[in-house]
PDB file of C-alpha atoms in Angstrom:
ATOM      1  CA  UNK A   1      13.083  27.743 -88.104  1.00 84.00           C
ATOM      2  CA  UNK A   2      16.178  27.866 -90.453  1.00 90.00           C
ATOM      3  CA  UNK A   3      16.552  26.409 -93.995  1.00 91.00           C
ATOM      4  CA  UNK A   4      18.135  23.379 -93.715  1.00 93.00           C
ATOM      5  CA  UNK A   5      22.336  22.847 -94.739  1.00 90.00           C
ATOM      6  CA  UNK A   6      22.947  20.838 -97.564  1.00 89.00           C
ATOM      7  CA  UNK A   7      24.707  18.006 -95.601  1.00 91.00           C
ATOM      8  CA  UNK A   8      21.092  17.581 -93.785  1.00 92.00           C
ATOM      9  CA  UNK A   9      19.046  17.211 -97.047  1.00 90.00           C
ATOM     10  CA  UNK A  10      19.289  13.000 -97.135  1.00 90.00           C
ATOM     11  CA  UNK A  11      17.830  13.433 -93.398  1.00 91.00           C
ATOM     12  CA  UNK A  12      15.000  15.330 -94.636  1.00 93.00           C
ATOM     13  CA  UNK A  13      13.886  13.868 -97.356  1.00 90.00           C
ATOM     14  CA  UNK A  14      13.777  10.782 -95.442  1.00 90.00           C
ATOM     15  CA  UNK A  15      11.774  12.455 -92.850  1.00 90.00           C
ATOM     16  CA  UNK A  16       9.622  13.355 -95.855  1.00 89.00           C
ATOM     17  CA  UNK A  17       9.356   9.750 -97.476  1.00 88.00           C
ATOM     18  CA  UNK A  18       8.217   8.529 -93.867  1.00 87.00           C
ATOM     19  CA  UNK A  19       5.540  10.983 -92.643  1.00 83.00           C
ATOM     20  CA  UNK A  20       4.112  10.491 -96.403  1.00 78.00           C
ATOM     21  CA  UNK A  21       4.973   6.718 -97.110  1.00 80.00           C
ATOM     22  CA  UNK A  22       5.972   7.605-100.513  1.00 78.00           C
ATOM     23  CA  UNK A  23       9.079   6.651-101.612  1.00 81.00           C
ATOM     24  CA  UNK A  24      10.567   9.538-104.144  1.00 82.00           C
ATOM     25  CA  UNK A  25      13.241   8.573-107.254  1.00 85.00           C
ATOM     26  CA  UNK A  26      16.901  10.171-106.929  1.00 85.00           C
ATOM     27  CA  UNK A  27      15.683  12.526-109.232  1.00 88.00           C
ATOM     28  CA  UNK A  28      12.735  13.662-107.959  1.00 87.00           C
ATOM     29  CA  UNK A  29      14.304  14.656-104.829  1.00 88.00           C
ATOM     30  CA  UNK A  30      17.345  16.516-106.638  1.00 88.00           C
ATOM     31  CA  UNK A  31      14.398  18.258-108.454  1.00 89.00           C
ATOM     32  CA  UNK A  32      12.784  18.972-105.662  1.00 88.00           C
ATOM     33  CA  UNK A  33      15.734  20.190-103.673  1.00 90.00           C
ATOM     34  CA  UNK A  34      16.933  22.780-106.225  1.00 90.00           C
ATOM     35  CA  UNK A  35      13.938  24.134-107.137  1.00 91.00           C
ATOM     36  CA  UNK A  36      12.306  24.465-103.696  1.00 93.00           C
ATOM     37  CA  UNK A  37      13.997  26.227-100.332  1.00 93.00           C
ATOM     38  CA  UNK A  38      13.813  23.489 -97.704  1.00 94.00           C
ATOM     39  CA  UNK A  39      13.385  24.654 -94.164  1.00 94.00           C
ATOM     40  CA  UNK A  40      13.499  22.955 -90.427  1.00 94.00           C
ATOM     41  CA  UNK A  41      12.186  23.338 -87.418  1.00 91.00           C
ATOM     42  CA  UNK A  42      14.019  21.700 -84.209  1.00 87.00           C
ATOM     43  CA  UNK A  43      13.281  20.178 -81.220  1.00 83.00           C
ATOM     44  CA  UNK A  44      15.829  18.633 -78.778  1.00 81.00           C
ATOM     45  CA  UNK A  45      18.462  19.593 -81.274  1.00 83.00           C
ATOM     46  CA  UNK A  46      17.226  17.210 -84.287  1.00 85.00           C
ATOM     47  CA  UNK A  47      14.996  18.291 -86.710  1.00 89.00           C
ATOM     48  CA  UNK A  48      11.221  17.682 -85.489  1.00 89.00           C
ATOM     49  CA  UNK A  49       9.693  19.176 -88.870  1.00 91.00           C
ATOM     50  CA  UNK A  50      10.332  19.961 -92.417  1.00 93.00           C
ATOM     51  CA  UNK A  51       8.692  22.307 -95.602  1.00 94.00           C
ATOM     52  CA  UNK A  52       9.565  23.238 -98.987  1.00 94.00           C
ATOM     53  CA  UNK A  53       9.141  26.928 -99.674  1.00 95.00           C
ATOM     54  CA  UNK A  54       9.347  28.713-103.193  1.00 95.00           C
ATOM     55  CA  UNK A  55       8.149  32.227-103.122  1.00 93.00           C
ATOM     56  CA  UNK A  56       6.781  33.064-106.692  1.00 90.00           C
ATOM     57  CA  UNK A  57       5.039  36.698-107.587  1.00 83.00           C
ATOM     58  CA  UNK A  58       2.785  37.264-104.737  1.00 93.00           C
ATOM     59  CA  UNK A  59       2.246  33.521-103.726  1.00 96.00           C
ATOM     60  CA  UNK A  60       4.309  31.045-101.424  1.00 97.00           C
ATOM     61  CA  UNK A  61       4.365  27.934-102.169  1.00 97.00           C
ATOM     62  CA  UNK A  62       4.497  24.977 -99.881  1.00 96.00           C
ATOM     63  CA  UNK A  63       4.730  21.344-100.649  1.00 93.00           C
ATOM     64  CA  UNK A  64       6.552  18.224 -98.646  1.00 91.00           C
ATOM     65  CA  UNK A  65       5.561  19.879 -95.221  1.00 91.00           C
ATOM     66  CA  UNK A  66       5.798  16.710 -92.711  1.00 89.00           C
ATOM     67  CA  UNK A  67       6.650  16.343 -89.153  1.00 88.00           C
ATOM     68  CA  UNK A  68       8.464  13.509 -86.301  1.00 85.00           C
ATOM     69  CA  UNK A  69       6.341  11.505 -84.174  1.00 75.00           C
ATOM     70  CA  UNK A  70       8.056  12.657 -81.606  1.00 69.00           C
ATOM     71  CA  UNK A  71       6.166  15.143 -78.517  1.00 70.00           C
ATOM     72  CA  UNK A  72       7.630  18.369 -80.080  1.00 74.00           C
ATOM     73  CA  UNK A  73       6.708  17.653 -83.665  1.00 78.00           C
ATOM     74  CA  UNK A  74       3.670  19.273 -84.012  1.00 83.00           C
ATOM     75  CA  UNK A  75       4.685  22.332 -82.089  1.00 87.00           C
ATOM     76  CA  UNK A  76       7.585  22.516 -84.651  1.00 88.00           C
ATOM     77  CA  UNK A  77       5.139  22.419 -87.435  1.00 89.00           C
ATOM     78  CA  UNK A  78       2.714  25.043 -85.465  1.00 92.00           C
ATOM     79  CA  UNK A  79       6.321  27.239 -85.243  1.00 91.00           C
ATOM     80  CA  UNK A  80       7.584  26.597 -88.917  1.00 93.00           C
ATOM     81  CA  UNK A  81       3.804  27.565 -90.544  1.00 94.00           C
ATOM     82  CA  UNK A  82       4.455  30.735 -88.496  1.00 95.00           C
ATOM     83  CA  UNK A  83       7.264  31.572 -89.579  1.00 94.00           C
ATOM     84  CA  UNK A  84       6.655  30.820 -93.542  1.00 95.00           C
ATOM     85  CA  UNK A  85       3.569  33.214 -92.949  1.00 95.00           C
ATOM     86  CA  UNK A  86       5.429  35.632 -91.350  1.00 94.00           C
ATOM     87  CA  UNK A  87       8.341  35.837 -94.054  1.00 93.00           C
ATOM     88  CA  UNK A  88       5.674  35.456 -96.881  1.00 95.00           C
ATOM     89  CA  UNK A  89       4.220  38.401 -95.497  1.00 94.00           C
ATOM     90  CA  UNK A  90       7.111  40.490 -95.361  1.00 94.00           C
ATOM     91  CA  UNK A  91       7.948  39.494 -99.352  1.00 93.00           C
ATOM     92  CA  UNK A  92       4.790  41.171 -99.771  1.00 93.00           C
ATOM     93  CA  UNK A  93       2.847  37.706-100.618  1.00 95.00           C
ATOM     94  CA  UNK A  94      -1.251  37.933-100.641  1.00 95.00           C
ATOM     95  CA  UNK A  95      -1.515  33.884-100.277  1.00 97.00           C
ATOM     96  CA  UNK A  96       0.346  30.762 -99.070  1.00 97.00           C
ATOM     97  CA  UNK A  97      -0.537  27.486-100.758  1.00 97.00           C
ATOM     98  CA  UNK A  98      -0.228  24.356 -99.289  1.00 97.00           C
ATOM     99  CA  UNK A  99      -0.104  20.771-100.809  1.00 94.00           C
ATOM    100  CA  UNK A 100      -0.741  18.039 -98.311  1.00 89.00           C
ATOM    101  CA  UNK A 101      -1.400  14.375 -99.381  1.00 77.00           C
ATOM    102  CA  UNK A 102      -4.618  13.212 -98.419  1.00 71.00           C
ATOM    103  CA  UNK A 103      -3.855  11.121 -95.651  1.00 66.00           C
ATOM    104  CA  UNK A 104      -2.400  13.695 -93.424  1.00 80.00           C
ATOM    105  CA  UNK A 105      -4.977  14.258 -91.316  1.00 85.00           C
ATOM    106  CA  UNK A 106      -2.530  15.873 -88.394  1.00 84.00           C
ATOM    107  CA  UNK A 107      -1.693  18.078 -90.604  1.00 89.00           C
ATOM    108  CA  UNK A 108      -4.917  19.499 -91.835  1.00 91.00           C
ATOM    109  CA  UNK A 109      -6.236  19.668 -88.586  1.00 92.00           C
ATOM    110  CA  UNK A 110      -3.225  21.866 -87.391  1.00 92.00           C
ATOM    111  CA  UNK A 111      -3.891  23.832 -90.921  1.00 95.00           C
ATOM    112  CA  UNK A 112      -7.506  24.371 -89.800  1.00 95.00           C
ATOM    113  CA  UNK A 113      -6.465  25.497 -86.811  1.00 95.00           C
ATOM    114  CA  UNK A 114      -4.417  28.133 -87.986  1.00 95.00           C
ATOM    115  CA  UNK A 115      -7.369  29.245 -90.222  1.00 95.00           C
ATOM    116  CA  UNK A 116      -6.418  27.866 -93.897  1.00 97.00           C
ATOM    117  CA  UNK A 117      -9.622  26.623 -95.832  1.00 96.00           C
ATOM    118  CA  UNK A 118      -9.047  24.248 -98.848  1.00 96.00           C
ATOM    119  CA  UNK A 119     -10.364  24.764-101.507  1.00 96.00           C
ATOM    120  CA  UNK A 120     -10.019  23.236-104.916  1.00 96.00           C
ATOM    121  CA  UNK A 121      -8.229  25.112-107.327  1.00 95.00           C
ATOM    122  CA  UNK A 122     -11.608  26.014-109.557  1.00 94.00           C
ATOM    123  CA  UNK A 123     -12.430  27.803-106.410  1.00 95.00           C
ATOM    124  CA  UNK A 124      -9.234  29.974-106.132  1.00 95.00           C
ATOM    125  CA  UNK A 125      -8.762  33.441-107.745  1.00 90.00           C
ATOM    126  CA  UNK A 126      -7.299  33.915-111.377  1.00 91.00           C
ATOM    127  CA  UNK A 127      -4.003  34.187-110.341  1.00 93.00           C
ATOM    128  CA  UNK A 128      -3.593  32.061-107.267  1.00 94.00           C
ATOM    129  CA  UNK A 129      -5.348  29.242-109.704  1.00 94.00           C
ATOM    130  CA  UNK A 130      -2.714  29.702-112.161  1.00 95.00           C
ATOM    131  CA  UNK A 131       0.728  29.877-109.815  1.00 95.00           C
ATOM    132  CA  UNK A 132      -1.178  26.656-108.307  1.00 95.00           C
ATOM    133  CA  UNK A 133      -1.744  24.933-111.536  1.00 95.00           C
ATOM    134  CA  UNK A 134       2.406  24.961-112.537  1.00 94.00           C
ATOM    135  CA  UNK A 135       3.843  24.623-109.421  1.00 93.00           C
ATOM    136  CA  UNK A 136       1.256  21.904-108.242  1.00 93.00           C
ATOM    137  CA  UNK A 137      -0.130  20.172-111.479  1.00 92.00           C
ATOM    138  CA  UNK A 138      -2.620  17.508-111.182  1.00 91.00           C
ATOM    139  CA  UNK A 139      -3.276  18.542-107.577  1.00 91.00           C
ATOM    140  CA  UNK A 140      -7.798  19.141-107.536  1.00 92.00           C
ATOM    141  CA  UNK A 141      -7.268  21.291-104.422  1.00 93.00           C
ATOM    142  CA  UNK A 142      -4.978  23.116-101.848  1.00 97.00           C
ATOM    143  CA  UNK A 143      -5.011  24.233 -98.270  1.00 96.00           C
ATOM    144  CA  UNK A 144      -5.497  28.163 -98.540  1.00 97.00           C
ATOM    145  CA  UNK A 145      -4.039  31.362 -96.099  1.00 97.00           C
ATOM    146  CA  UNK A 146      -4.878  34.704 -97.171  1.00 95.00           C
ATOM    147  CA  UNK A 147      -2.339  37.187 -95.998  1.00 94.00           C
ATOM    148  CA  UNK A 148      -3.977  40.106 -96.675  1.00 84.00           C
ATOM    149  CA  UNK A 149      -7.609  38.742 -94.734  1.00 76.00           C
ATOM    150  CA  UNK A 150      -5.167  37.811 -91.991  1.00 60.00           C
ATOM    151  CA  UNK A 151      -4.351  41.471 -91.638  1.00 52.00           C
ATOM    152  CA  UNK A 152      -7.940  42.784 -91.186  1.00 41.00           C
ATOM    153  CA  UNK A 153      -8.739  40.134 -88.299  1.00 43.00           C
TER     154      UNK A 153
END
């Protein structure tokens, strides 16, 4: 995992706008991009996965997470998430938040896996609730890691 060079942006947010089918306004990804860390993960030397990461207080954030079609894809994703919770942890984060669009069932699944719940946001803490609210508004629910329950296991 590495955070990706400016010059590789355009082929990120494209792999973004394809796993998703959304199509996203000049703006929104200039938005996106300076407000959020985008990172990579590799496989066969081109970039197999992709996440935005903003750590905020205690929480990190992660939206635009997405993934090639290709064989190594979803190990990149597997190795990315791992690495997010790893540097969350050390930044002293209690909780990564994830925002996945409905129809990315791969995804979840591989969330699930790795032991996030979802949970809508009336069913998150105080605080967690609230970081989720302005960095994801209009969003009912996210996909859930506790750090610190991580720890105990």
């Amino acid at each position: 995992m590495r955070r990706a060079r400016r010059a590789e942006l355009g082929a990120v947010f494209g792999l973004i706008q394809q796993f998703h089918g959304s199509r996203l306004t000049p703006q929104q990804i200039t938005e996106r991009a300076t407000s959020y860390g985008y990172l990579v993960a590799e496989a066969d030397s081109q970039i197999a996965g992709a996440a935005g990461m903003l750590l905020t207080d205690s929480v990190a954030c992660i939206r635009d997470l997405a993934t090639t079609d290709s064989d190594g894809g979803a190990a990149a994703i597997d190795a990315l998430l791992g690495s997010i919770e790893r540097e969350a942890a050390e930044m002293v984060c209690e909780v990564v938040l994830v925002m996945l669009p409905v129809a990315s069932t791969s995804l979840a699944l591989l969330l699930r896996e790795r032991h996030y719940l979802y949970m809508l946001l009336a069913q998150m803490k105080g605080f967690w609730r609230e970081v989720a609210a302005e960095h994801f508004p209009g969003v009912p629910g996210l996909w859930v890691y506790s750090l610190r329950s991580s720890k105990q296991k």
